[in-house]
């Protein structure tokens, strides 16, 4: 048997208010994601079918509405959504400090090879990391791969 959606009376009252002043389809669906289970006794799956969205979207709508109505709102991500570096080992400032010695070498005209940066990063973090972590970090800070060609395109291979 599907789980019934839980709701409180104050959130239902606010959803009714939001429904009466909804000007977009999204706002209408968000309010309905609260009201259909509360007023009609529908499950989340049935609500999703009524709204034409997935069950996970109904859950997301409900969480979005409750978060917008709560008095203590956390606005840590002002753009909303799921973006961001949630699994980073260092902040961008720490990465900049870490890359500073290699930046000085590059400014002096030396080639910076990834393998020493990789080894230093593993030592700094205290655990092994994949090479892609290093390459993504370098890309985030505007570094790019510059490698000389093995031969000039107009050279004479016989010579």
mmCIF file with all atom_site columns, C-alpha atoms in Angstrom:
data_model
loop_
_atom_site.group_PDB
_atom_site.id
_atom_site.type_symbol
_atom_site.label_atom_id
_atom_site.label_alt_id
_atom_site.label_comp_id
_atom_site.label_asym_id
_atom_site.label_entity_id
_atom_site.label_seq_id
_atom_site.pdbx_PDB_ins_code
_atom_site.Cartn_x
_atom_site.Cartn_y
_atom_site.Cartn_z
_atom_site.occupancy
_atom_site.B_iso_or_equiv
_atom_site.pdbx_formal_charge
_atom_site.auth_seq_id
_atom_site.auth_comp_id
_atom_site.auth_asym_id
_atom_site.auth_atom_id
_atom_site.pdbx_PDB_model_num
ATOM 1   C CA . UNK A 1 1   ? 0.000  0.000  0.000   1.00 0.00 ? 1   UNK A CA 1
ATOM 2   C CA . UNK A 1 2   ? 1.466  3.399  -0.943  1.00 0.00 ? 2   UNK A CA 1
ATOM 3   C CA . UNK A 1 3   ? 2.453  5.770  1.778   1.00 0.00 ? 3   UNK A CA 1
ATOM 4   C CA . UNK A 1 4   ? 0.059  8.656  2.420   1.00 0.00 ? 4   UNK A CA 1
ATOM 5   C CA . UNK A 1 5   ? 1.534  12.142 2.272   1.00 0.00 ? 5   UNK A CA 1
ATOM 6   C CA . UNK A 1 6   ? 1.814  13.931 5.598   1.00 0.00 ? 6   UNK A CA 1
ATOM 7   C CA . UNK A 1 7   ? 0.620  17.499 5.949   1.00 0.00 ? 7   UNK A CA 1
ATOM 8   C CA . UNK A 1 8   ? -0.049 20.078 8.623   1.00 0.00 ? 8   UNK A CA 1
ATOM 9   C CA . UNK A 1 9   ? -3.029 22.410 8.788   1.00 0.00 ? 9   UNK A CA 1
ATOM 10  C CA . UNK A 1 10  ? -0.968 25.594 8.496   1.00 0.00 ? 10  UNK A CA 1
ATOM 11  C CA . UNK A 1 11  ? 0.757  24.388 5.337   1.00 0.00 ? 11  UNK A CA 1
ATOM 12  C CA . UNK A 1 12  ? -2.626 23.420 3.827   1.00 0.00 ? 12  UNK A CA 1
ATOM 13  C CA . UNK A 1 13  ? -3.990 26.902 4.585   1.00 0.00 ? 13  UNK A CA 1
ATOM 14  C CA . UNK A 1 14  ? -0.951 28.516 2.960   1.00 0.00 ? 14  UNK A CA 1
ATOM 15  C CA . UNK A 1 15  ? -1.298 26.214 -0.056  1.00 0.00 ? 15  UNK A CA 1
ATOM 16  C CA . UNK A 1 16  ? -4.927 27.343 -0.468  1.00 0.00 ? 16  UNK A CA 1
ATOM 17  C CA . UNK A 1 17  ? -3.754 30.957 -0.414  1.00 0.00 ? 17  UNK A CA 1
ATOM 18  C CA . UNK A 1 18  ? -1.016 30.173 -2.923  1.00 0.00 ? 18  UNK A CA 1
ATOM 19  C CA . UNK A 1 19  ? -3.516 28.380 -5.160  1.00 0.00 ? 19  UNK A CA 1
ATOM 20  C CA . UNK A 1 20  ? -5.797 31.416 -5.238  1.00 0.00 ? 20  UNK A CA 1
ATOM 21  C CA . UNK A 1 21  ? -2.947 33.732 -6.298  1.00 0.00 ? 21  UNK A CA 1
ATOM 22  C CA . UNK A 1 22  ? -1.090 31.357 -8.639  1.00 0.00 ? 22  UNK A CA 1
ATOM 23  C CA . UNK A 1 23  ? -0.319 32.980 -11.999 1.00 0.00 ? 23  UNK A CA 1
ATOM 24  C CA . UNK A 1 24  ? 1.944  30.321 -13.478 1.00 0.00 ? 24  UNK A CA 1
ATOM 25  C CA . UNK A 1 25  ? 1.498  26.635 -14.145 1.00 0.00 ? 25  UNK A CA 1
ATOM 26  C CA . UNK A 1 26  ? 4.454  25.876 -11.893 1.00 0.00 ? 26  UNK A CA 1
ATOM 27  C CA . UNK A 1 27  ? 2.953  27.785 -8.946  1.00 0.00 ? 27  UNK A CA 1
ATOM 28  C CA . UNK A 1 28  ? -0.374 26.041 -9.535  1.00 0.00 ? 28  UNK A CA 1
ATOM 29  C CA . UNK A 1 29  ? 1.215  22.588 -9.550  1.00 0.00 ? 29  UNK A CA 1
ATOM 30  C CA . UNK A 1 30  ? 3.253  23.328 -6.423  1.00 0.00 ? 30  UNK A CA 1
ATOM 31  C CA . UNK A 1 31  ? 0.112  24.335 -4.524  1.00 0.00 ? 31  UNK A CA 1
ATOM 32  C CA . UNK A 1 32  ? -1.802 21.346 -5.883  1.00 0.00 ? 32  UNK A CA 1
ATOM 33  C CA . UNK A 1 33  ? 0.987  18.999 -4.769  1.00 0.00 ? 33  UNK A CA 1
ATOM 34  C CA . UNK A 1 34  ? 0.077  19.986 -1.218  1.00 0.00 ? 34  UNK A CA 1
ATOM 35  C CA . UNK A 1 35  ? -3.680 20.185 -1.577  1.00 0.00 ? 35  UNK A CA 1
ATOM 36  C CA . UNK A 1 36  ? -4.488 17.022 -3.548  1.00 0.00 ? 36  UNK A CA 1
ATOM 37  C CA . UNK A 1 37  ? -3.062 14.625 -0.932  1.00 0.00 ? 37  UNK A CA 1
ATOM 38  C CA . UNK A 1 38  ? -4.388 16.726 1.957   1.00 0.00 ? 38  UNK A CA 1
ATOM 39  C CA . UNK A 1 39  ? -7.914 17.389 0.720   1.00 0.00 ? 39  UNK A CA 1
ATOM 40  C CA . UNK A 1 40  ? -8.582 14.400 -1.534  1.00 0.00 ? 40  UNK A CA 1
ATOM 41  C CA . UNK A 1 41  ? -6.511 11.770 0.302   1.00 0.00 ? 41  UNK A CA 1
ATOM 42  C CA . UNK A 1 42  ? -4.434 10.918 -2.782  1.00 0.00 ? 42  UNK A CA 1
ATOM 43  C CA . UNK A 1 43  ? -1.066 9.224  -2.564  1.00 0.00 ? 43  UNK A CA 1
ATOM 44  C CA . UNK A 1 44  ? 2.000  10.912 -3.988  1.00 0.00 ? 44  UNK A CA 1
ATOM 45  C CA . UNK A 1 45  ? 1.912  8.594  -7.014  1.00 0.00 ? 45  UNK A CA 1
ATOM 46  C CA . UNK A 1 46  ? -1.741 9.456  -7.674  1.00 0.00 ? 46  UNK A CA 1
ATOM 47  C CA . UNK A 1 47  ? -0.961 13.153 -7.227  1.00 0.00 ? 47  UNK A CA 1
ATOM 48  C CA . UNK A 1 48  ? 1.869  12.832 -9.732  1.00 0.00 ? 48  UNK A CA 1
ATOM 49  C CA . UNK A 1 49  ? -0.507 11.217 -12.212 1.00 0.00 ? 49  UNK A CA 1
ATOM 50  C CA . UNK A 1 50  ? -3.043 14.033 -11.728 1.00 0.00 ? 50  UNK A CA 1
ATOM 51  C CA . UNK A 1 51  ? -0.410 16.750 -12.190 1.00 0.00 ? 51  UNK A CA 1
ATOM 52  C CA . UNK A 1 52  ? 1.338  15.059 -15.103 1.00 0.00 ? 52  UNK A CA 1
ATOM 53  C CA . UNK A 1 53  ? 4.742  14.881 -13.390 1.00 0.00 ? 53  UNK A CA 1
ATOM 54  C CA . UNK A 1 54  ? 6.791  12.165 -11.721 1.00 0.00 ? 54  UNK A CA 1
ATOM 55  C CA . UNK A 1 55  ? 6.374  11.141 -8.104  1.00 0.00 ? 55  UNK A CA 1
ATOM 56  C CA . UNK A 1 56  ? 9.808  12.553 -7.296  1.00 0.00 ? 56  UNK A CA 1
ATOM 57  C CA . UNK A 1 57  ? 8.755  15.906 -8.748  1.00 0.00 ? 57  UNK A CA 1
ATOM 58  C CA . UNK A 1 58  ? 5.697  15.973 -6.474  1.00 0.00 ? 58  UNK A CA 1
ATOM 59  C CA . UNK A 1 59  ? 7.964  15.372 -3.497  1.00 0.00 ? 59  UNK A CA 1
ATOM 60  C CA . UNK A 1 60  ? 10.278 18.114 -4.728  1.00 0.00 ? 60  UNK A CA 1
ATOM 61  C CA . UNK A 1 61  ? 7.336  20.515 -5.189  1.00 0.00 ? 61  UNK A CA 1
ATOM 62  C CA . UNK A 1 62  ? 6.153  19.812 -1.652  1.00 0.00 ? 62  UNK A CA 1
ATOM 63  C CA . UNK A 1 63  ? 9.604  20.381 -0.181  1.00 0.00 ? 63  UNK A CA 1
ATOM 64  C CA . UNK A 1 64  ? 9.991  23.564 -2.221  1.00 0.00 ? 64  UNK A CA 1
ATOM 65  C CA . UNK A 1 65  ? 6.672  24.924 -0.971  1.00 0.00 ? 65  UNK A CA 1
ATOM 66  C CA . UNK A 1 66  ? 7.341  24.047 2.658   1.00 0.00 ? 66  UNK A CA 1
ATOM 67  C CA . UNK A 1 67  ? 10.794 25.614 2.467   1.00 0.00 ? 67  UNK A CA 1
ATOM 68  C CA . UNK A 1 68  ? 9.362  28.808 0.979   1.00 0.00 ? 68  UNK A CA 1
ATOM 69  C CA . UNK A 1 69  ? 6.727  29.013 3.741   1.00 0.00 ? 69  UNK A CA 1
ATOM 70  C CA . UNK A 1 70  ? 8.959  28.260 6.725   1.00 0.00 ? 70  UNK A CA 1
ATOM 71  C CA . UNK A 1 71  ? 9.875  31.277 8.861   1.00 0.00 ? 71  UNK A CA 1
ATOM 72  C CA . UNK A 1 72  ? 13.551 30.365 9.166   1.00 0.00 ? 72  UNK A CA 1
ATOM 73  C CA . UNK A 1 73  ? 14.592 30.152 5.542   1.00 0.00 ? 73  UNK A CA 1
ATOM 74  C CA . UNK A 1 74  ? 18.095 29.058 4.597   1.00 0.00 ? 74  UNK A CA 1
ATOM 75  C CA . UNK A 1 75  ? 19.178 31.048 1.567   1.00 0.00 ? 75  UNK A CA 1
ATOM 76  C CA . UNK A 1 76  ? 22.629 29.474 1.191   1.00 0.00 ? 76  UNK A CA 1
ATOM 77  C CA . UNK A 1 77  ? 21.964 28.781 -2.493  1.00 0.00 ? 77  UNK A CA 1
ATOM 78  C CA . UNK A 1 78  ? 20.264 31.955 -3.784  1.00 0.00 ? 78  UNK A CA 1
ATOM 79  C CA . UNK A 1 79  ? 19.874 30.588 -7.327  1.00 0.00 ? 79  UNK A CA 1
ATOM 80  C CA . UNK A 1 80  ? 18.091 27.484 -6.051  1.00 0.00 ? 80  UNK A CA 1
ATOM 81  C CA . UNK A 1 81  ? 18.433 24.171 -7.829  1.00 0.00 ? 81  UNK A CA 1
ATOM 82  C CA . UNK A 1 82  ? 20.851 21.359 -7.247  1.00 0.00 ? 82  UNK A CA 1
ATOM 83  C CA . UNK A 1 83  ? 24.049 22.913 -8.568  1.00 0.00 ? 83  UNK A CA 1
ATOM 84  C CA . UNK A 1 84  ? 27.289 23.474 -6.760  1.00 0.00 ? 84  UNK A CA 1
ATOM 85  C CA . UNK A 1 85  ? 30.362 21.570 -5.740  1.00 0.00 ? 85  UNK A CA 1
ATOM 86  C CA . UNK A 1 86  ? 28.910 19.400 -2.999  1.00 0.00 ? 86  UNK A CA 1
ATOM 87  C CA . UNK A 1 87  ? 31.800 16.953 -2.834  1.00 0.00 ? 87  UNK A CA 1
ATOM 88  C CA . UNK A 1 88  ? 34.850 19.211 -2.991  1.00 0.00 ? 88  UNK A CA 1
ATOM 89  C CA . UNK A 1 89  ? 37.945 18.541 -0.940  1.00 0.00 ? 89  UNK A CA 1
ATOM 90  C CA . UNK A 1 90  ? 39.200 22.121 -1.020  1.00 0.00 ? 90  UNK A CA 1
ATOM 91  C CA . UNK A 1 91  ? 37.593 25.511 -1.413  1.00 0.00 ? 91  UNK A CA 1
ATOM 92  C CA . UNK A 1 92  ? 38.483 27.571 -4.513  1.00 0.00 ? 92  UNK A CA 1
ATOM 93  C CA . UNK A 1 93  ? 40.716 29.776 -2.330  1.00 0.00 ? 93  UNK A CA 1
ATOM 94  C CA . UNK A 1 94  ? 42.573 26.736 -0.995  1.00 0.00 ? 94  UNK A CA 1
ATOM 95  C CA . UNK A 1 95  ? 42.998 25.455 -4.550  1.00 0.00 ? 95  UNK A CA 1
ATOM 96  C CA . UNK A 1 96  ? 44.432 28.828 -5.595  1.00 0.00 ? 96  UNK A CA 1
ATOM 97  C CA . UNK A 1 97  ? 46.914 28.706 -2.709  1.00 0.00 ? 97  UNK A CA 1
ATOM 98  C CA . UNK A 1 98  ? 47.825 25.133 -3.591  1.00 0.00 ? 98  UNK A CA 1
ATOM 99  C CA . UNK A 1 99  ? 48.487 26.027 -7.251  1.00 0.00 ? 99  UNK A CA 1
ATOM 100 C CA . UNK A 1 100 ? 50.474 29.204 -6.431  1.00 0.00 ? 100 UNK A CA 1
ATOM 101 C CA . UNK A 1 101 ? 53.968 27.587 -6.591  1.00 0.00 ? 101 UNK A CA 1
ATOM 102 C CA . UNK A 1 102 ? 53.238 26.113 -10.028 1.00 0.00 ? 102 UNK A CA 1
ATOM 103 C CA . UNK A 1 103 ? 51.834 29.433 -11.197 1.00 0.00 ? 103 UNK A CA 1
ATOM 104 C CA . UNK A 1 104 ? 55.160 31.058 -10.336 1.00 0.00 ? 104 UNK A CA 1
ATOM 105 C CA . UNK A 1 105 ? 57.012 28.376 -12.330 1.00 0.00 ? 105 UNK A CA 1
ATOM 106 C CA . UNK A 1 106 ? 54.682 28.869 -15.306 1.00 0.00 ? 106 UNK A CA 1
ATOM 107 C CA . UNK A 1 107 ? 55.137 32.652 -15.126 1.00 0.00 ? 107 UNK A CA 1
ATOM 108 C CA . UNK A 1 108 ? 58.907 32.133 -15.247 1.00 0.00 ? 108 UNK A CA 1
ATOM 109 C CA . UNK A 1 109 ? 58.506 30.200 -18.505 1.00 0.00 ? 109 UNK A CA 1
ATOM 110 C CA . UNK A 1 110 ? 58.853 26.652 -17.171 1.00 0.00 ? 110 UNK A CA 1
ATOM 111 C CA . UNK A 1 111 ? 56.589 23.818 -18.244 1.00 0.00 ? 111 UNK A CA 1
ATOM 112 C CA . UNK A 1 112 ? 54.296 22.566 -15.527 1.00 0.00 ? 112 UNK A CA 1
ATOM 113 C CA . UNK A 1 113 ? 53.834 18.808 -15.661 1.00 0.00 ? 113 UNK A CA 1
ATOM 114 C CA . UNK A 1 114 ? 50.674 17.316 -14.177 1.00 0.00 ? 114 UNK A CA 1
ATOM 115 C CA . UNK A 1 115 ? 52.281 14.323 -12.449 1.00 0.00 ? 115 UNK A CA 1
ATOM 116 C CA . UNK A 1 116 ? 54.106 16.403 -9.767  1.00 0.00 ? 116 UNK A CA 1
ATOM 117 C CA . UNK A 1 117 ? 50.947 18.452 -9.196  1.00 0.00 ? 117 UNK A CA 1
ATOM 118 C CA . UNK A 1 118 ? 49.001 15.214 -8.851  1.00 0.00 ? 118 UNK A CA 1
ATOM 119 C CA . UNK A 1 119 ? 51.489 13.754 -6.350  1.00 0.00 ? 119 UNK A CA 1
ATOM 120 C CA . UNK A 1 120 ? 51.510 16.982 -4.334  1.00 0.00 ? 120 UNK A CA 1
ATOM 121 C CA . UNK A 1 121 ? 47.710 17.059 -4.275  1.00 0.00 ? 121 UNK A CA 1
ATOM 122 C CA . UNK A 1 122 ? 47.546 13.485 -3.002  1.00 0.00 ? 122 UNK A CA 1
ATOM 123 C CA . UNK A 1 123 ? 50.095 14.335 -0.304  1.00 0.00 ? 123 UNK A CA 1
ATOM 124 C CA . UNK A 1 124 ? 48.212 17.517 0.614   1.00 0.00 ? 124 UNK A CA 1
ATOM 125 C CA . UNK A 1 125 ? 44.846 15.729 0.888   1.00 0.00 ? 125 UNK A CA 1
ATOM 126 C CA . UNK A 1 126 ? 46.252 12.610 2.512   1.00 0.00 ? 126 UNK A CA 1
ATOM 127 C CA . UNK A 1 127 ? 44.546 10.137 0.191   1.00 0.00 ? 127 UNK A CA 1
ATOM 128 C CA . UNK A 1 128 ? 44.805 9.078  -3.464  1.00 0.00 ? 128 UNK A CA 1
ATOM 129 C CA . UNK A 1 129 ? 42.843 10.991 -6.086  1.00 0.00 ? 129 UNK A CA 1
ATOM 130 C CA . UNK A 1 130 ? 42.157 10.313 -9.736  1.00 0.00 ? 130 UNK A CA 1
ATOM 131 C CA . UNK A 1 131 ? 43.928 12.204 -12.470 1.00 0.00 ? 131 UNK A CA 1
ATOM 132 C CA . UNK A 1 132 ? 40.609 13.706 -13.584 1.00 0.00 ? 132 UNK A CA 1
ATOM 133 C CA . UNK A 1 133 ? 40.411 15.548 -10.251 1.00 0.00 ? 133 UNK A CA 1
ATOM 134 C CA . UNK A 1 134 ? 43.688 17.306 -11.026 1.00 0.00 ? 134 UNK A CA 1
ATOM 135 C CA . UNK A 1 135 ? 42.717 18.100 -14.605 1.00 0.00 ? 135 UNK A CA 1
ATOM 136 C CA . UNK A 1 136 ? 39.338 19.525 -13.517 1.00 0.00 ? 136 UNK A CA 1
ATOM 137 C CA . UNK A 1 137 ? 41.023 21.634 -10.841 1.00 0.00 ? 137 UNK A CA 1
ATOM 138 C CA . UNK A 1 138 ? 43.491 23.023 -13.375 1.00 0.00 ? 138 UNK A CA 1
ATOM 139 C CA . UNK A 1 139 ? 40.643 23.748 -15.790 1.00 0.00 ? 139 UNK A CA 1
ATOM 140 C CA . UNK A 1 140 ? 38.670 25.559 -13.062 1.00 0.00 ? 140 UNK A CA 1
ATOM 141 C CA . UNK A 1 141 ? 41.606 27.898 -12.572 1.00 0.00 ? 141 UNK A CA 1
ATOM 142 C CA . UNK A 1 142 ? 42.056 28.638 -16.272 1.00 0.00 ? 142 UNK A CA 1
ATOM 143 C CA . UNK A 1 143 ? 45.025 26.390 -16.951 1.00 0.00 ? 143 UNK A CA 1
ATOM 144 C CA . UNK A 1 144 ? 45.211 24.600 -20.279 1.00 0.00 ? 144 UNK A CA 1
ATOM 145 C CA . UNK A 1 145 ? 47.360 21.933 -21.812 1.00 0.00 ? 145 UNK A CA 1
ATOM 146 C CA . UNK A 1 146 ? 50.083 23.292 -24.031 1.00 0.00 ? 146 UNK A CA 1
ATOM 147 C CA . UNK A 1 147 ? 52.201 20.571 -25.612 1.00 0.00 ? 147 UNK A CA 1
ATOM 148 C CA . UNK A 1 148 ? 54.700 20.981 -28.425 1.00 0.00 ? 148 UNK A CA 1
ATOM 149 C CA . UNK A 1 149 ? 54.077 18.976 -31.571 1.00 0.00 ? 149 UNK A CA 1
ATOM 150 C CA . UNK A 1 150 ? 56.352 16.013 -32.165 1.00 0.00 ? 150 UNK A CA 1
ATOM 151 C CA . UNK A 1 151 ? 57.286 17.478 -35.536 1.00 0.00 ? 151 UNK A CA 1
ATOM 152 C CA . UNK A 1 152 ? 56.549 20.537 -37.624 1.00 0.00 ? 152 UNK A CA 1
ATOM 153 C CA . UNK A 1 153 ? 53.733 19.938 -40.133 1.00 0.00 ? 153 UNK A CA 1
ATOM 154 C CA . UNK A 1 154 ? 55.895 21.239 -43.026 1.00 0.00 ? 154 UNK A CA 1
ATOM 155 C CA . UNK A 1 155 ? 59.051 19.375 -42.070 1.00 0.00 ? 155 UNK A CA 1
ATOM 156 C CA . UNK A 1 156 ? 60.725 16.862 -44.363 1.00 0.00 ? 156 UNK A CA 1
ATOM 157 C CA . UNK A 1 157 ? 60.414 13.373 -42.783 1.00 0.00 ? 157 UNK A CA 1
ATOM 158 C CA . UNK A 1 158 ? 63.236 12.019 -44.954 1.00 0.00 ? 158 UNK A CA 1
ATOM 159 C CA . UNK A 1 159 ? 65.693 14.579 -43.609 1.00 0.00 ? 159 UNK A CA 1
#
